[in-house]
PDB file of C-alpha atoms in Angstrom:
ATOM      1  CA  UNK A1379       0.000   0.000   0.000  1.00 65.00           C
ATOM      2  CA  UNK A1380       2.043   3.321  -1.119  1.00 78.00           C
ATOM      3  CA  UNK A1381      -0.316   5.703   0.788  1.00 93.00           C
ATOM      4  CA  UNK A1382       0.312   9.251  -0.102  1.00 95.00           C
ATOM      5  CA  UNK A1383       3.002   9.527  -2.502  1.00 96.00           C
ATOM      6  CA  UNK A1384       4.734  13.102  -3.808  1.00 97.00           C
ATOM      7  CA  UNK A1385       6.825  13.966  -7.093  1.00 97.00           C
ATOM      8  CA  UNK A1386       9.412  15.255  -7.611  1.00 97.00           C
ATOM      9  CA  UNK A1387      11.177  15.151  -4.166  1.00 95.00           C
ATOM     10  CA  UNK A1388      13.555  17.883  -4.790  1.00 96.00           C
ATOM     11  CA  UNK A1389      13.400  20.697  -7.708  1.00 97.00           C
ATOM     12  CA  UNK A1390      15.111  23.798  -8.228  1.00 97.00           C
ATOM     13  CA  UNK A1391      12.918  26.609  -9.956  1.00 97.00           C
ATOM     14  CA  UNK A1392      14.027  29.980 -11.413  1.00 97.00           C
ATOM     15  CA  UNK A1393      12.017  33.418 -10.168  1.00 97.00           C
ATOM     16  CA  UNK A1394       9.144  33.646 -12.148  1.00 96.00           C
ATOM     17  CA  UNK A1395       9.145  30.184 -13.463  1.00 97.00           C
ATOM     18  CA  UNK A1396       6.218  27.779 -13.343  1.00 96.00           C
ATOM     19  CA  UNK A1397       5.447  23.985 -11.896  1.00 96.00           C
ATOM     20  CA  UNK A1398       3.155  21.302 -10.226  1.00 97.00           C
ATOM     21  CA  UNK A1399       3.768  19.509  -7.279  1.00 98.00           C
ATOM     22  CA  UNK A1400       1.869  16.060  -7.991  1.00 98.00           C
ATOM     23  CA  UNK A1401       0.364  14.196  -4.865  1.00 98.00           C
ATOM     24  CA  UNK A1402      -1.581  10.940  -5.068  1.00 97.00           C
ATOM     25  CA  UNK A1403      -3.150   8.852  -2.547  1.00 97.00           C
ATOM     26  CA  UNK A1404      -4.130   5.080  -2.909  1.00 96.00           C
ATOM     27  CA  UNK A1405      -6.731   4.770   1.061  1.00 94.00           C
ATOM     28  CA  UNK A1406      -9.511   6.420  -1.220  1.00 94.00           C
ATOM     29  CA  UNK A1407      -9.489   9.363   1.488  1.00 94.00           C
ATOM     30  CA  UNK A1408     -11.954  12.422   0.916  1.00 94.00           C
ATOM     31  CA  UNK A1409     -10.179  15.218   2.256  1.00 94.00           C
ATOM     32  CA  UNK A1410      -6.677  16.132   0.866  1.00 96.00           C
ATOM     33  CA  UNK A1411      -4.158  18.649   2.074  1.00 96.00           C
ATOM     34  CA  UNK A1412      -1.124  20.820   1.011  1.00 97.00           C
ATOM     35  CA  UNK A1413       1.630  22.328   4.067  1.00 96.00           C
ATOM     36  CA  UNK A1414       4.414  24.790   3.574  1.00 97.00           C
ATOM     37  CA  UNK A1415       7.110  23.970   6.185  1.00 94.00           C
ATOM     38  CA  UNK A1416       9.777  26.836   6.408  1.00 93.00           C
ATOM     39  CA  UNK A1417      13.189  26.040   7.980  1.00 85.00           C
ATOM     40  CA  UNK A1418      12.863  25.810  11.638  1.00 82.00           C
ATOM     41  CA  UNK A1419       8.711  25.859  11.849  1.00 85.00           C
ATOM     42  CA  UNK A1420       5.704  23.879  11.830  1.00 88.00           C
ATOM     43  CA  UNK A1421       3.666  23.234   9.124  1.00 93.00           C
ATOM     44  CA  UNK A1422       1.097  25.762   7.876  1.00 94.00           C
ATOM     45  CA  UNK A1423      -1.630  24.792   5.640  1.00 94.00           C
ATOM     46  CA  UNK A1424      -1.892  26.506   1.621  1.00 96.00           C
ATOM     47  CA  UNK A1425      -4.472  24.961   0.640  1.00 96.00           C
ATOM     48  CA  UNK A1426      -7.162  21.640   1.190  1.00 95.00           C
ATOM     49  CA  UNK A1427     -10.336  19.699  -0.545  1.00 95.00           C
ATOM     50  CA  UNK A1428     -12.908  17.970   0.995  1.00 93.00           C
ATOM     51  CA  UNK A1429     -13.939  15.436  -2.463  1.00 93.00           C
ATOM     52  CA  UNK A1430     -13.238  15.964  -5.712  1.00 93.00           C
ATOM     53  CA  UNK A1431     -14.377  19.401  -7.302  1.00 93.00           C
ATOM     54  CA  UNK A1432     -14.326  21.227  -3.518  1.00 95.00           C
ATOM     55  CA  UNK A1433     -11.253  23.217  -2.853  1.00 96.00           C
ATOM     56  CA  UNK A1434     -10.601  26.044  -0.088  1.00 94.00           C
ATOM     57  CA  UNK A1435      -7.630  27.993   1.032  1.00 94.00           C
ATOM     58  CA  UNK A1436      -5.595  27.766   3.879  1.00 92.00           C
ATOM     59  CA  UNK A1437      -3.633  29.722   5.813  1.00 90.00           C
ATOM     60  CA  UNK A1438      -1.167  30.611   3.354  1.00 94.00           C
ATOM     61  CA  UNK A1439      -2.930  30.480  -0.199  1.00 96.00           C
ATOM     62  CA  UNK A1440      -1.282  33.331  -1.944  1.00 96.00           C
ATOM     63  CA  UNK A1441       0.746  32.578  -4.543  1.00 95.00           C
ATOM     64  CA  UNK A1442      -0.446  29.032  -5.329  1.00 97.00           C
ATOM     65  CA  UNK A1443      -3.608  27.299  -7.048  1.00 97.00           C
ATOM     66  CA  UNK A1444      -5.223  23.545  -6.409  1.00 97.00           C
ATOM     67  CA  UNK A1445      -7.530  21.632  -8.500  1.00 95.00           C
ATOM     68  CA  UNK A1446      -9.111  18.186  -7.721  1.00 97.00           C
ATOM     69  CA  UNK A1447     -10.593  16.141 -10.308  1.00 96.00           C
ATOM     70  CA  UNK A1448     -10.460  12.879  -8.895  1.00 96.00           C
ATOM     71  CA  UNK A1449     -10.344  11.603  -5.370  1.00 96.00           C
ATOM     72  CA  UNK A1450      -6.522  10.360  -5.886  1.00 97.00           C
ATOM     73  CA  UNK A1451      -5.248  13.366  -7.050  1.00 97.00           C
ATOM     74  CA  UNK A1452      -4.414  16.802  -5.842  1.00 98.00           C
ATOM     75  CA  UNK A1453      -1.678  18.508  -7.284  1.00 98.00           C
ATOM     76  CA  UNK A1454      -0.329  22.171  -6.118  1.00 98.00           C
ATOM     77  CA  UNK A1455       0.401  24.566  -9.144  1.00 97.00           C
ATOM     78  CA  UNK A1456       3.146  27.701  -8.374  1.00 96.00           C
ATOM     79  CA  UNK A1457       2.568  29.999 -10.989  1.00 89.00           C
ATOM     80  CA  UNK A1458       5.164  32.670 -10.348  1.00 93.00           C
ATOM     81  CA  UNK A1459       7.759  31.350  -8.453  1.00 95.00           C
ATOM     82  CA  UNK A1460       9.206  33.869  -6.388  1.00 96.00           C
ATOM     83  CA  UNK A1461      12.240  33.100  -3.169  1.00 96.00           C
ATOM     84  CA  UNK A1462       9.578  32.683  -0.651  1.00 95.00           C
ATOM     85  CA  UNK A1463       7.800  30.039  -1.855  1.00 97.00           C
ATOM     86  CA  UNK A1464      11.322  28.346  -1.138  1.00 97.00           C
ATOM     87  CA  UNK A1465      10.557  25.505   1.389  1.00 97.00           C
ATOM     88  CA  UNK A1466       9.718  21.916   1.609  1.00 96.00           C
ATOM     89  CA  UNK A1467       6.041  21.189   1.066  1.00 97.00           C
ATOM     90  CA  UNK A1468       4.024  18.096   1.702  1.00 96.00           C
ATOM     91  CA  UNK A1469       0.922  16.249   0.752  1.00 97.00           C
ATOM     92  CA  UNK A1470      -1.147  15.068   3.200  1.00 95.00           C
ATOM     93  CA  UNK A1471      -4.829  12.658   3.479  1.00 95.00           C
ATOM     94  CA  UNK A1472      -7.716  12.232   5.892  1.00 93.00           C
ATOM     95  CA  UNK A1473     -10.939  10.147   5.846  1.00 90.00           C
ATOM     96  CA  UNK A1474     -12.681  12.646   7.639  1.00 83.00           C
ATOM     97  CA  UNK A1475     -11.404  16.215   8.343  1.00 77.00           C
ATOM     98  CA  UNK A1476     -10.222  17.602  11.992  1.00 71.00           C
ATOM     99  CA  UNK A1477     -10.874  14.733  14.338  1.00 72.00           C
ATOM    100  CA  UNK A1478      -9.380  12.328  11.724  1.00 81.00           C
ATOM    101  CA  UNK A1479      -5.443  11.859  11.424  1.00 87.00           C
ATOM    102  CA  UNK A1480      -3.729  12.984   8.485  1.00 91.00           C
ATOM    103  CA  UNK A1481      -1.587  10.813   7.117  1.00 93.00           C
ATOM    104  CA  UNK A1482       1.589  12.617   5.134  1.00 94.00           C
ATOM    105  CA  UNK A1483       3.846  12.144   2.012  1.00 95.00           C
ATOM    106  CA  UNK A1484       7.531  12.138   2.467  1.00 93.00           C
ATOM    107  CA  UNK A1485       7.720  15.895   0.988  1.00 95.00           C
ATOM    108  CA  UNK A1486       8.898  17.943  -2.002  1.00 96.00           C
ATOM    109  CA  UNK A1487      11.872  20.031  -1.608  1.00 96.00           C
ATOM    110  CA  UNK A1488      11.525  23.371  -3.472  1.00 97.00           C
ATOM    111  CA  UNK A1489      14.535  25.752  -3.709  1.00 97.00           C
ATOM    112  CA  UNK A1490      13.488  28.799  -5.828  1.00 97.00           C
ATOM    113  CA  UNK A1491      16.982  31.053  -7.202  1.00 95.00           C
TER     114      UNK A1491
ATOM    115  CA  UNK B1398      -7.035  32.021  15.332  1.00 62.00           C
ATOM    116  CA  UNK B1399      -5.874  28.841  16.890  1.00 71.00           C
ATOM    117  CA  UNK B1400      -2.344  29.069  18.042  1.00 90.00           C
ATOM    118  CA  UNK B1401       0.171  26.187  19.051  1.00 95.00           C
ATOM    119  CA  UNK B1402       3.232  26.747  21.369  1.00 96.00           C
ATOM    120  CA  UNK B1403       5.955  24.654  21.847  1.00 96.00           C
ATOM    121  CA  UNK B1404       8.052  26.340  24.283  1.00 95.00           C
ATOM    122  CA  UNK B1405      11.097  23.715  24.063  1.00 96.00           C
ATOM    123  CA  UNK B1406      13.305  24.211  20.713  1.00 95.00           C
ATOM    124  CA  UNK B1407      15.434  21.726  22.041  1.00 97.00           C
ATOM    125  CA  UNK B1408      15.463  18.330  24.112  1.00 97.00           C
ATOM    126  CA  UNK B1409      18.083  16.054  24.987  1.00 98.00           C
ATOM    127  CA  UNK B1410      17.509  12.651  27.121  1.00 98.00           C
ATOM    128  CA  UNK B1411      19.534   9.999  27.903  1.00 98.00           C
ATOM    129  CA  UNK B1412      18.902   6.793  26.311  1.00 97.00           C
ATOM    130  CA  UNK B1413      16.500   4.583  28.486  1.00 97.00           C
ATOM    131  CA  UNK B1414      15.312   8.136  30.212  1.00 98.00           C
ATOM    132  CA  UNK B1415      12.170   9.505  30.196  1.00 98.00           C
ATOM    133  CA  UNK B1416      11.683  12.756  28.698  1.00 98.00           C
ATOM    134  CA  UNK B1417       8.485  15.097  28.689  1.00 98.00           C
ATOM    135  CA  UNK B1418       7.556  17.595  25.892  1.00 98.00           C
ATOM    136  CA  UNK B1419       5.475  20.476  26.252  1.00 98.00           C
ATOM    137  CA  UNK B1420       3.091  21.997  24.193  1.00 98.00           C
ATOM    138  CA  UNK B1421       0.171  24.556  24.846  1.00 97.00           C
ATOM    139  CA  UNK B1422      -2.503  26.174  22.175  1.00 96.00           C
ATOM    140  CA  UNK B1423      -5.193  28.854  22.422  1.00 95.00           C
ATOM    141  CA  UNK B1424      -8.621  28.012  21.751  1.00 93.00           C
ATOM    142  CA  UNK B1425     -12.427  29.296  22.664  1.00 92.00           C
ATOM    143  CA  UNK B1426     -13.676  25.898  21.328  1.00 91.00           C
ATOM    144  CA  UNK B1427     -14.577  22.946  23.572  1.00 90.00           C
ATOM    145  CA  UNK B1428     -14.943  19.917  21.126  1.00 90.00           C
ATOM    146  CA  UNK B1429     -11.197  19.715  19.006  1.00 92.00           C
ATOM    147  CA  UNK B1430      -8.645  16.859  18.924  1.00 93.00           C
ATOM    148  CA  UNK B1431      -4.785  17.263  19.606  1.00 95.00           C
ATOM    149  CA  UNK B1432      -1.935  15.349  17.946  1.00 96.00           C
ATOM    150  CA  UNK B1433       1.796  14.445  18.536  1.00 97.00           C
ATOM    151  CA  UNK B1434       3.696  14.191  15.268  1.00 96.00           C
ATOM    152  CA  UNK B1435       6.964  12.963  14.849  1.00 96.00           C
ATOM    153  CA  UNK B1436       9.661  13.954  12.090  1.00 94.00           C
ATOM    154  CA  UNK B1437      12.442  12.304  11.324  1.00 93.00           C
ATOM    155  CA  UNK B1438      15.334  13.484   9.406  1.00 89.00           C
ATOM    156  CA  UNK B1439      13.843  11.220   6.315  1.00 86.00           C
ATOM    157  CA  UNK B1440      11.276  14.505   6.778  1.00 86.00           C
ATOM    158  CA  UNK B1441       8.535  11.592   7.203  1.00 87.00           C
ATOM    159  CA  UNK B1442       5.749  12.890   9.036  1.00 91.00           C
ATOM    160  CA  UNK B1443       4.463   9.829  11.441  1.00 93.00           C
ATOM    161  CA  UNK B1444       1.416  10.434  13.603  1.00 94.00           C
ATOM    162  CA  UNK B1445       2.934   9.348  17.613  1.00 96.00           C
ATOM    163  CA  UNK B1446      -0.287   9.964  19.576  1.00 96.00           C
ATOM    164  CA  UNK B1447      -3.942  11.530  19.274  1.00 95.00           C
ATOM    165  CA  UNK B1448      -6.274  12.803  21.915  1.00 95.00           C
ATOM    166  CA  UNK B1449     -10.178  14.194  21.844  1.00 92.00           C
ATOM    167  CA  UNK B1450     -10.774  16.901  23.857  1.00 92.00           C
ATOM    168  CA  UNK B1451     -14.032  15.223  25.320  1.00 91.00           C
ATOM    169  CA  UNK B1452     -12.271  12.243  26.426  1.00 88.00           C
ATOM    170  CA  UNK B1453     -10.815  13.279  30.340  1.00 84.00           C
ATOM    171  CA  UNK B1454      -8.427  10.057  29.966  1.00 90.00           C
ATOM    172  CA  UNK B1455      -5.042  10.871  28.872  1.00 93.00           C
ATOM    173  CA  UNK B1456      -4.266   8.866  25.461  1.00 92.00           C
ATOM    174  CA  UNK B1457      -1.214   6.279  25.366  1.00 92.00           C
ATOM    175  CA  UNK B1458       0.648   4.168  22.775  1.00 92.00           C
ATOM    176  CA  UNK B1459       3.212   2.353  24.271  1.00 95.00           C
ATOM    177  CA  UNK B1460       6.397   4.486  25.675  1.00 97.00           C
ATOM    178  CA  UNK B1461       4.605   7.351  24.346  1.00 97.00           C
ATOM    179  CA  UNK B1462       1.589   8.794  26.755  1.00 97.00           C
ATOM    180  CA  UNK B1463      -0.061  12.711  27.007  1.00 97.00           C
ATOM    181  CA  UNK B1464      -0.940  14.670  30.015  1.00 97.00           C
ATOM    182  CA  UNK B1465      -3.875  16.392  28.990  1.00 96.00           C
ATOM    183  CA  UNK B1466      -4.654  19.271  31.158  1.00 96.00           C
ATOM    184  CA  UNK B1467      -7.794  21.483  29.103  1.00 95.00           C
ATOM    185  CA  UNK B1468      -8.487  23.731  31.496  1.00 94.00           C
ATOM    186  CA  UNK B1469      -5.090  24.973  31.122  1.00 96.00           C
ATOM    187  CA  UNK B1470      -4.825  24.230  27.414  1.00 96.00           C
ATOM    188  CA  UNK B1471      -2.057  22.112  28.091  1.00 97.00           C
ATOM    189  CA  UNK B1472      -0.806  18.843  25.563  1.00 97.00           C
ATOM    190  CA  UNK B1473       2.430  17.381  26.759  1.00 98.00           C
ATOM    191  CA  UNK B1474       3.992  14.239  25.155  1.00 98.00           C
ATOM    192  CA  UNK B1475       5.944  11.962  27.608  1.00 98.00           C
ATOM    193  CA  UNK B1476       8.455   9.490  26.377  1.00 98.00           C
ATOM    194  CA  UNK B1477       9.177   6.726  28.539  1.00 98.00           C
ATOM    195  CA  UNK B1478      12.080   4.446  27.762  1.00 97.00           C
ATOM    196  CA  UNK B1479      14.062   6.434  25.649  1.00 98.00           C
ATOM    197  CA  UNK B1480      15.497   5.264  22.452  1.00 97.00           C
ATOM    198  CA  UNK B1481      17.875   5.494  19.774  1.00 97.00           C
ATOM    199  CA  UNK B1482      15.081   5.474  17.160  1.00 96.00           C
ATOM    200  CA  UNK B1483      13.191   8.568  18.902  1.00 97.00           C
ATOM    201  CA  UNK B1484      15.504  11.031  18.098  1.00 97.00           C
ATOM    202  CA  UNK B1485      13.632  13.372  15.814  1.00 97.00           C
ATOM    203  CA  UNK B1486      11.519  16.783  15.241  1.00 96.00           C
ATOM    204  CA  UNK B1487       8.356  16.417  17.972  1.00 97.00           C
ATOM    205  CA  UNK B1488       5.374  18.714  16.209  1.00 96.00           C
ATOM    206  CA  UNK B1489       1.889  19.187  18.570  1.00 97.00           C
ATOM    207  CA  UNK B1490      -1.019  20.144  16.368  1.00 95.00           C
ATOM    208  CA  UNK B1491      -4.363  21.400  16.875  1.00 93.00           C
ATOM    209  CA  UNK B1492      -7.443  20.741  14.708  1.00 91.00           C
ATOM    210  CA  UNK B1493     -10.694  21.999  14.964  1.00 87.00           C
ATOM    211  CA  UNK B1494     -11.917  23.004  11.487  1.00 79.00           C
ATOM    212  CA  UNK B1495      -8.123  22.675  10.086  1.00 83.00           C
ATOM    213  CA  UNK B1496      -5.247  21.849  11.650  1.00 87.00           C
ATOM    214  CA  UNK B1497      -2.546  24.093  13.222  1.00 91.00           C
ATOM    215  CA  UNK B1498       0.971  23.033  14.191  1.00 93.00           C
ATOM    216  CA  UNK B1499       3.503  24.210  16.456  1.00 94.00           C
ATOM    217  CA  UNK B1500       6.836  25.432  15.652  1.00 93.00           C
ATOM    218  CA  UNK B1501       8.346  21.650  16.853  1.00 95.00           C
ATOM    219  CA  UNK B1502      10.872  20.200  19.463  1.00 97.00           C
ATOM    220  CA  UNK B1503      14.101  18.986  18.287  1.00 96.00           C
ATOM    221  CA  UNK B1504      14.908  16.161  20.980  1.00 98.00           C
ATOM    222  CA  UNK B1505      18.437  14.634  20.318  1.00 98.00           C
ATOM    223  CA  UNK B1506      19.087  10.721  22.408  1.00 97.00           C
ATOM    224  CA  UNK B1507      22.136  10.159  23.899  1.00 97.00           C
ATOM    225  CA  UNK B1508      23.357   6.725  23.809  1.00 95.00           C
TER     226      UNK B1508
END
């Protein structure tokens, strides 16, 4: 059972350039989530979907954009990338949302020059 | 908002110690849950314990137990029986209607 899986784990993007950060997850989990973690901090939460079609932001949307077309997927698009979106971002799934445990993907390294 | 504290950057404990981690949050809700996450340097996040706030009796999983105080909005993780393989980043989180995470614990085991 892979559970939440994450590509690519590390990537180096110029200012201004573009990419998606792919998550999948295999437990056929409803809600989906994408963290930020800076150097030194705890996670904080850019963006999360409750089914397939339903997305909301977080508390750190700017600067990124979600879609969800099918309960496995749930990539994270940067559009712009500027030097703070430098930081190492992970994937996470839920059954149910707050009382449920979240269960995470091993991360993507971003470093943004 | 919600707000998580870990007050400890740091921990060190001798191996086969026990070592306690603390961790307070602000809420005006009275129905939320609490976690204990642990990171290791794989980055790996690994769910160690969970708690509901209606539930008076403190949550354990083996070495790991809580002491969870809600009057005081108090979550700390105990670790009894200190190993090698605990050495990692200690992250308490709050969820309510998301989730919010504090800043983390390093704790370091000395053999």
């Amino acid at each position: 059972n892979a559970g939440v899986t994450q590509t690519p784990k590390f990537r180096i993007l110029k200012i201004g350039q573009s990419m998606t950060l792919q998550c999948t997850q295999d437990m056929n989990h409803n809600y989906m989530y994408w963290y930020r973690q800076d150097p030194g901090m705890g996670l904080k939460l850019i963006y999360y979907s409750v089914g397939a079609g339903i997305t909301d932001k977080g508390e750190v949307p700017n600067g990124y954009n979600v879609s969800r077309s099918t309960t496995e997927d749930f990539p994270l698009r940067l559009e712009l990338a500027a030097p703070s979106q430098t930081s190492v971002y992970f994937c996470a799934s839920s059954p149910g949302q707050y009382q449920e445990t979240q269960y995470f993907g091993p991360g993507t390294r971003l470093l943004v020059l | 908002a919600q707000t998580v504290t870990q007050s400890q950057p740091e921990m060190s404990v001798q191996e086969a110690e026990t070592v306690t981690l603390s961790c307070t949050y602000d809420t005006s809700e009275s129905d939320y849950y609490l976690f204990w996450y642990k990171q290791p340097p794989s980055r790996q996040m690994i769910l160690v314990i969970r708690q509901e706030a209606y539930k008076q009796q403190n949550a354990t999983e083996n070495r790991f137990s809580v002491n969870f105080q809600k009057a005081a909005k108090s979550f700390s993780l105990k670790i009894s029986d200190s190993q090698l393989g605990d050495a990692a980043m200690y992250f308490c989180a709050y969820s309510f209607d998301d989730m919010r995470f504090g800043a983390g614990t390093r704790l370091t085991v000395k053999p």
